[in-house]
Short mmCIF file of C-alpha atoms and ligand atoms in Angstrom, two decimals:
data_model
loop_
_atom_site.label_atom_id
_atom_site.label_comp_id
_atom_site.label_asym_id
_atom_site.label_seq_id
_atom_site.Cartn_x
_atom_site.Cartn_y
_atom_site.Cartn_z
CA UNK A 1 1.47 15.95 14.13
CA UNK A 2 4.23 16.69 11.57
CA UNK A 3 2.51 15.39 8.43
CA UNK A 4 0.64 17.44 6.05
CA UNK A 5 -3.05 16.64 6.23
CA UNK A 6 -4.54 15.78 2.69
CA UNK A 7 -7.94 17.36 2.69
CA UNK A 8 -9.99 14.92 0.63
CA UNK A 9 -13.18 16.94 1.51
CA UNK A 10 -11.90 20.14 0.05
CA UNK A 11 -10.24 18.17 -3.05
CA UNK A 12 -13.63 16.63 -3.71
CA UNK A 13 -15.32 19.95 -3.80
CA UNK A 14 -12.80 21.23 -6.42
CA UNK A 15 -13.36 17.97 -8.52
CA UNK A 16 -17.08 18.57 -8.44
CA UNK A 17 -16.64 22.19 -9.21
CA UNK A 18 -14.55 21.22 -12.34
CA UNK A 19 -17.22 18.59 -13.26
CA UNK A 20 -19.98 21.25 -12.95
CA UNK A 21 -18.10 23.62 -15.33
CA UNK A 22 -17.71 20.88 -18.02
CA UNK A 23 -21.32 19.89 -17.57
CA UNK A 24 -22.65 23.61 -18.14
CA UNK A 25 -20.12 23.84 -21.21
CA UNK A 26 -21.51 20.61 -22.57
CA UNK A 27 -25.07 21.89 -22.29
CA UNK A 28 -24.20 25.23 -23.92
CA UNK A 29 -22.11 23.86 -26.82
CA UNK A 30 -23.78 20.49 -27.51
CA UNK A 31 -27.17 20.65 -25.75
CA UNK A 32 -26.03 17.55 -23.95
CA UNK A 33 -26.64 16.53 -20.23
CA UNK A 34 -24.61 13.66 -18.75
CA UNK A 35 -26.98 11.21 -17.07
CA UNK A 36 -26.28 8.64 -14.23
CA UNK A 37 -28.67 5.74 -13.22
CA UNK A 38 -28.17 4.14 -9.85
CA UNK A 39 -29.86 0.84 -9.23
CA UNK A 40 -30.51 -0.21 -5.55
CA UNK A 41 -31.84 -3.75 -4.76
CA UNK A 42 -33.05 -4.09 -1.23
CA UNK A 43 -32.93 -1.84 1.70
CA UNK A 44 -29.37 -2.15 3.19
CA UNK A 45 -29.25 1.10 5.25
CA UNK A 46 -25.59 1.89 4.36
CA UNK A 47 -26.40 1.52 0.66
CA UNK A 48 -29.53 3.72 0.95
CA UNK A 49 -27.27 6.39 2.51
CA UNK A 50 -24.67 6.16 -0.39
CA UNK A 51 -27.31 6.22 -3.03
CA UNK A 52 -29.04 9.31 -1.64
CA UNK A 53 -25.81 11.05 -1.52
CA UNK A 54 -24.96 10.12 -5.08
CA UNK A 55 -28.28 11.32 -6.31
CA UNK A 56 -28.02 14.61 -4.50
CA UNK A 57 -24.40 15.37 -5.81
CA UNK A 58 -25.28 14.32 -9.33
CA UNK A 59 -28.10 16.91 -9.45
CA UNK A 60 -25.81 19.53 -7.77
CA UNK A 61 -23.28 19.35 -10.64
CA UNK A 62 -26.05 19.79 -13.27
CA UNK A 63 -26.40 16.16 -14.33
CA UNK A 64 -29.43 14.03 -15.02
CA UNK A 65 -29.94 11.49 -12.08
CA UNK A 66 -32.21 8.53 -12.19
CA UNK A 67 -32.74 6.09 -9.31
CA UNK A 68 -34.16 2.63 -9.65
CA UNK A 69 -35.04 1.21 -6.25
CA UNK A 70 -36.06 -2.56 -6.40
CA UNK A 71 -37.49 -4.94 -3.82
CA UNK A 72 -34.85 -7.25 -2.18
CA UNK A 73 -36.63 -10.35 -3.82
CA UNK A 74 -36.47 -8.93 -7.39
CA UNK A 75 -35.63 -11.83 -9.64
CA UNK A 76 -32.14 -11.68 -11.29
CA UNK A 77 -33.84 -11.69 -14.81
CA UNK A 78 -35.77 -8.51 -13.90
CA UNK A 79 -32.53 -6.85 -12.82
CA UNK A 80 -30.79 -7.83 -16.17
CA UNK A 81 -33.71 -6.63 -18.07
CA UNK A 82 -33.53 -3.15 -16.34
CA UNK A 83 -29.67 -3.08 -17.04
CA UNK A 84 -30.37 -3.74 -20.71
CA UNK A 85 -33.01 -0.96 -20.98
CA UNK A 86 -30.41 1.51 -19.40
CA UNK A 87 -27.70 0.22 -21.73
CA UNK A 88 -30.12 1.34 -24.61
CA UNK A 89 -31.09 4.70 -23.15
CA UNK A 90 -29.28 7.56 -24.81
CA UNK A 91 -30.07 9.78 -21.91
CA UNK A 92 -27.91 7.48 -19.64
CA UNK A 93 -24.23 7.61 -19.86
CA UNK A 94 -23.42 6.03 -16.53
CA UNK A 95 -24.89 2.96 -14.72
CA UNK A 96 -24.15 1.92 -11.29
CA UNK A 97 -25.58 -1.17 -9.56
CA UNK A 98 -25.06 -0.74 -5.88
CA UNK A 99 -23.24 -3.53 -4.10
CA UNK A 100 -23.74 -5.79 -2.29
CA UNK A 101 -26.60 -7.53 -4.22
CA UNK A 102 -28.90 -10.03 -2.45
CA UNK A 103 -27.71 -13.59 -2.36
CA UNK A 104 -29.99 -14.93 -5.07
CA UNK A 105 -28.45 -12.45 -7.56
CA UNK A 106 -25.11 -13.31 -9.34
CA UNK A 107 -23.46 -9.94 -8.93
CA UNK A 108 -20.70 -10.74 -11.64
CA UNK A 109 -23.44 -11.53 -14.07
CA UNK A 110 -25.18 -8.23 -13.52
CA UNK A 111 -22.07 -6.23 -13.60
CA UNK A 112 -20.95 -7.86 -16.86
CA UNK A 113 -24.33 -7.15 -18.38
CA UNK A 114 -23.69 -3.29 -18.13
CA UNK A 115 -22.43 -1.75 -21.31
CA UNK A 116 -18.66 -1.37 -20.59
CA UNK A 117 -18.79 2.17 -21.97
CA UNK A 118 -21.39 3.11 -19.25
CA UNK A 119 -19.77 1.14 -16.41
CA UNK A 120 -18.82 4.19 -14.30
CA UNK A 121 -17.70 1.79 -11.42
CA UNK A 122 -15.04 0.22 -13.70
CA UNK A 123 -16.02 -3.22 -12.46
CA UNK A 124 -16.91 -4.76 -15.93
CA UNK A 125 -14.41 -7.55 -16.82
CA UNK A 126 -13.61 -5.58 -20.04
CA UNK A 127 -12.76 -2.45 -18.10
CA UNK A 128 -10.67 -4.56 -15.69
CA UNK A 129 -8.73 -6.04 -18.64
CA UNK A 130 -8.20 -2.54 -20.26
CA UNK A 131 -6.86 -1.16 -17.05
CA UNK A 132 -4.55 -4.11 -16.63
CA UNK A 133 -3.14 -3.78 -19.96
CA UNK A 134 -2.78 0.08 -19.71
CA UNK A 135 -5.47 0.96 -22.23
CA UNK A 136 -8.10 3.58 -21.83
CA UNK A 137 -10.95 2.28 -19.59
CA UNK A 138 -13.46 3.24 -16.94
CA UNK A 139 -11.52 3.19 -13.67
CA UNK A 140 -12.97 2.30 -10.20
CA UNK A 141 -13.87 5.54 -8.34
CA UNK A 142 -12.09 4.91 -4.95
CA UNK A 143 -8.62 4.22 -6.48
CA UNK A 144 -9.02 7.11 -9.00
CA UNK A 145 -9.75 9.41 -6.14
CA UNK A 146 -6.57 8.10 -4.35
CA UNK A 147 -4.54 8.68 -7.62
CA UNK A 148 -5.76 12.21 -7.99
CA UNK A 149 -4.65 13.10 -4.35
CA UNK A 150 -1.34 11.42 -4.88
CA UNK A 151 -0.74 13.24 -8.06
CA UNK A 152 -1.77 16.57 -6.58
CA UNK A 153 0.51 16.11 -3.62
CA UNK A 154 3.73 14.74 -5.35
CA UNK A 155 3.33 15.86 -8.98
CA UNK A 156 5.28 12.89 -10.52
CA UNK A 157 4.94 9.50 -8.86
CA UNK A 158 7.58 8.02 -11.13
CA UNK A 159 10.14 5.71 -9.44
CA UNK A 160 8.48 5.90 -5.92
CA UNK A 161 8.03 2.56 -4.02
CA UNK A 162 4.21 2.09 -3.38
CA UNK A 163 2.76 -0.50 -1.05
CA UNK A 164 -0.94 -1.31 -1.49
CA UNK A 165 -2.22 -3.08 1.49
CA UNK A 166 -5.27 -5.22 0.53
CA UNK A 167 -5.92 -7.14 -2.70
CA UNK A 168 -9.74 -6.51 -3.22
CA UNK A 169 -11.03 -6.09 -6.91
CA UNK A 170 -12.65 -2.82 -5.96
CA UNK A 171 -9.57 -1.11 -4.46
CA UNK A 172 -6.31 -2.97 -3.99
CA UNK A 173 -5.70 -4.46 -7.43
CA UNK A 174 -7.05 -1.46 -9.56
CA UNK A 175 -4.95 0.79 -7.26
CA UNK A 176 -1.77 -1.22 -7.93
CA UNK A 177 -2.50 -1.01 -11.70
CA UNK A 178 -2.93 2.74 -11.54
CA UNK A 179 0.37 3.24 -9.49
CA UNK A 180 2.08 1.11 -11.97
CA UNK A 181 0.70 3.04 -14.88
CA UNK A 182 2.29 6.23 -13.06
CA UNK A 183 5.69 4.30 -12.97
CA UNK A 184 5.75 3.45 -9.30
CA UNK A 185 7.43 0.23 -8.03
CA UNK A 186 4.31 -1.52 -6.73
CA UNK A 187 3.97 -4.13 -4.06
CA UNK A 188 0.63 -5.66 -3.10
CA UNK A 189 0.72 -6.83 0.43
CA UNK A 190 -2.09 -8.83 2.20
CA UNK A 191 -2.91 -10.94 5.24
CA UNK A 192 -0.39 -13.64 4.21
CA UNK A 193 2.50 -11.25 3.56
CA UNK A 194 5.56 -12.15 5.38
CA UNK A 195 7.21 -9.38 7.69
CA UNK A 196 4.44 -6.92 6.76
CA UNK A 197 5.97 -4.15 8.88
CA UNK A 198 9.32 -4.31 6.98
CA UNK A 199 7.53 -4.36 3.59
CA UNK A 200 5.58 -1.17 4.66
CA UNK A 201 8.65 0.51 5.97
CA UNK A 202 10.06 0.36 2.39
CA UNK A 203 7.25 2.45 1.01
CA UNK A 204 7.36 6.09 -0.07
CA UNK A 205 3.51 5.66 -0.68
CA UNK A 206 1.17 3.48 1.45
CA UNK A 207 -2.31 2.85 0.45
CA UNK A 208 -4.13 0.94 3.13
CA UNK A 209 -7.39 -0.84 2.09
CA UNK A 210 -7.84 -3.80 4.28
CA UNK A 211 -10.79 -2.87 6.44
CA UNK A 212 -9.23 -3.42 9.80
CA UNK A 213 -9.44 -0.50 12.22
CA UNK A 214 -6.09 1.15 12.99
CA UNK A 215 -4.01 -1.80 11.75
CA UNK A 216 -0.90 0.28 10.68
CA UNK A 217 0.93 1.87 13.41
CA UNK A 218 3.29 4.81 12.93
CA UNK A 219 6.40 2.66 13.30
CA UNK A 220 5.63 0.91 10.14
CA UNK A 221 5.87 4.17 8.15
CA UNK A 222 9.03 5.53 6.60
CA UNK A 223 9.77 8.98 7.61
CA UNK A 224 8.21 11.39 5.05
CA UNK A 225 6.15 8.85 3.39
CA UNK A 226 2.64 9.60 1.97
CA UNK A 227 -0.23 7.55 3.66
CA UNK A 228 -3.61 7.19 1.92
CA UNK A 229 -6.07 5.53 4.23
CA UNK A 230 -9.05 3.88 2.44
CA UNK A 231 -10.41 2.21 5.54
CA UNK A 232 -13.77 3.37 7.10
CA UNK A 233 -14.29 1.43 10.29
CA UNK A 234 -16.62 2.23 13.07
CA UNK A 235 -15.28 1.55 16.57
CA UNK A 236 -16.52 1.81 20.13
CA UNK A 237 -15.30 4.86 22.07
CA UNK A 238 -13.90 4.19 25.61
CA UNK A 239 -16.31 6.81 26.91
CA UNK A 240 -19.21 5.30 25.10
CA UNK A 241 -20.70 5.87 21.61
CA UNK A 242 -18.75 5.20 18.35
CA UNK A 243 -16.44 6.98 15.94
CA UNK A 244 -14.99 6.26 12.52
CA UNK A 245 -11.35 5.34 12.10
CA UNK A 246 -9.17 4.28 9.11
CA UNK A 247 -6.92 1.18 8.59
CA UNK A 248 -4.06 3.41 9.91
CA UNK A 249 -3.46 4.63 13.38
CA UNK A 250 -3.84 8.25 12.42
CA UNK A 251 -2.09 9.94 15.40
CA UNK A 252 1.13 7.75 15.38
CA UNK A 253 1.29 7.62 11.46
CA UNK A 254 0.98 11.50 11.32
CA UNK A 255 4.02 11.87 13.58
CA UNK A 256 6.13 10.06 11.03
CA UNK A 257 4.54 10.50 7.62
CA UNK A 258 5.25 13.44 5.25
CA UNK A 259 1.38 13.55 4.26
CA UNK A 260 -1.71 11.64 5.38
CA UNK A 261 -5.34 11.50 4.63
CA UNK A 262 -7.66 11.63 7.72
CA UNK A 263 -10.67 9.36 8.24
CA UNK A 264 -13.47 10.66 7.83
CA UNK A 265 -12.65 13.55 5.32
CA UNK A 266 -9.94 11.82 3.21
CA UNK A 267 -10.63 9.22 0.51
CA UNK A 268 -14.42 8.82 1.26
CA UNK A 269 -15.63 12.27 -0.20
CA UNK A 270 -13.30 11.62 -3.39
CA UNK A 271 -15.16 8.45 -4.27
CA UNK A 272 -18.61 10.17 -5.23
CA UNK A 273 -16.68 12.93 -6.78
CA UNK A 274 -14.97 10.47 -9.04
CA UNK A 275 -18.21 8.82 -9.90
CA UNK A 276 -19.43 12.09 -11.23
CA UNK A 277 -16.09 12.55 -13.15
CA UNK A 278 -16.53 9.09 -14.63
CA UNK A 279 -20.06 9.88 -15.72
CA UNK A 280 -18.82 12.98 -17.48
CA UNK A 281 -15.93 11.06 -19.12
CA UNK A 282 -18.41 8.44 -20.29
CA UNK A 283 -20.70 11.05 -21.84
CA UNK A 284 -17.81 12.88 -23.53
CA UNK A 285 -16.54 9.52 -25.03
CA UNK A 286 -19.97 8.48 -26.11
CA UNK A 287 -20.19 11.58 -28.16
CA UNK A 288 -16.65 11.60 -29.43
CA UNK A 289 -15.86 14.79 -27.54
CA UNK A 290 -12.50 15.53 -25.73
CA UNK A 291 -12.31 14.10 -22.33
CA UNK A 292 -12.21 16.54 -19.41
CA UNK A 293 -8.53 17.15 -18.42
CA UNK A 294 -7.48 16.14 -14.85
CA UNK A 295 -10.43 14.03 -14.12
CA UNK A 296 -9.23 10.80 -15.64
CA UNK A 297 -6.45 8.30 -15.03
N1 GUN B 1 -20.99 -0.38 -2.42
C1 GUN B 1 -20.08 0.22 -1.67
N2 GUN B 1 -19.10 0.93 -2.54
C2 GUN B 1 -19.60 0.73 -3.74
C3 GUN B 1 -19.18 1.29 -5.01
O1 GUN B 1 -18.10 1.96 -5.15
N3 GUN B 1 -19.82 0.85 -6.14
C4 GUN B 1 -20.82 0.14 -6.10
N4 GUN B 1 -21.56 -0.37 -7.17
N5 GUN B 1 -21.39 -0.50 -4.85
C5 GUN B 1 -20.70 0.00 -3.77
#
């Protein structure tokens, strides 16, 4: 391996430490505690794991954490009523409704019912529009974490060619907007892109977010490029059992890249750290206080 390994786990710990310092300062100077409410509908096992982890880390940085666990058959109207109660609650600065929601609930309707100022996922249509027009917004956590790691590694991203693989609303599209905001030349590539290997070979920065295990081989990577792997895919091991892999083939990409995030331990830990950062930012904005430096886009 020749690439520098970008340690997302360690980076996330430094982000949480910064958040914790700000939170204790807010308490001392303004008697203010940022609050995050997480809403989980149903019993999807992966979602339960995420929500538990979010709650634990929220408390660890000194924030107020509230969890609402609702039955899978909760009517949409009840969910909308809960969101409205949280919108009005002055102790809550961030609201996250865990996705996916059950089929009988219109997820867009629920997300767009969240007060955009409390939308720490950055999924509300107002925040999407603000990000797309380069205005101050709440930024989705996974792309924000990727941006922080890229800025930390490169300093300035200005003028670099960035290829984002994947066009999802949660990662691909906001990632492209953030890279454009940092003056990269941005290409969004996807399943219909012609000559994908050649497109990726032109990239100084590759962000892979397609959800296809080990899809990107090392010979697609420009020597010295930075590879940010958002994928988390579980595959069978030849000897039995399973393991987690990214969207990039780590070993061959690491032979060519200048820097690469591992899976696990790369982008994943940054997502919750950025959720905490967003909750702190939302709290500061709600009270007209200066935003924490280095924790926003
Ligand atoms: N489910 C999986 N990831 C996420 C996320 O980042 N936000 C929400 N709300 N739900 C998710």
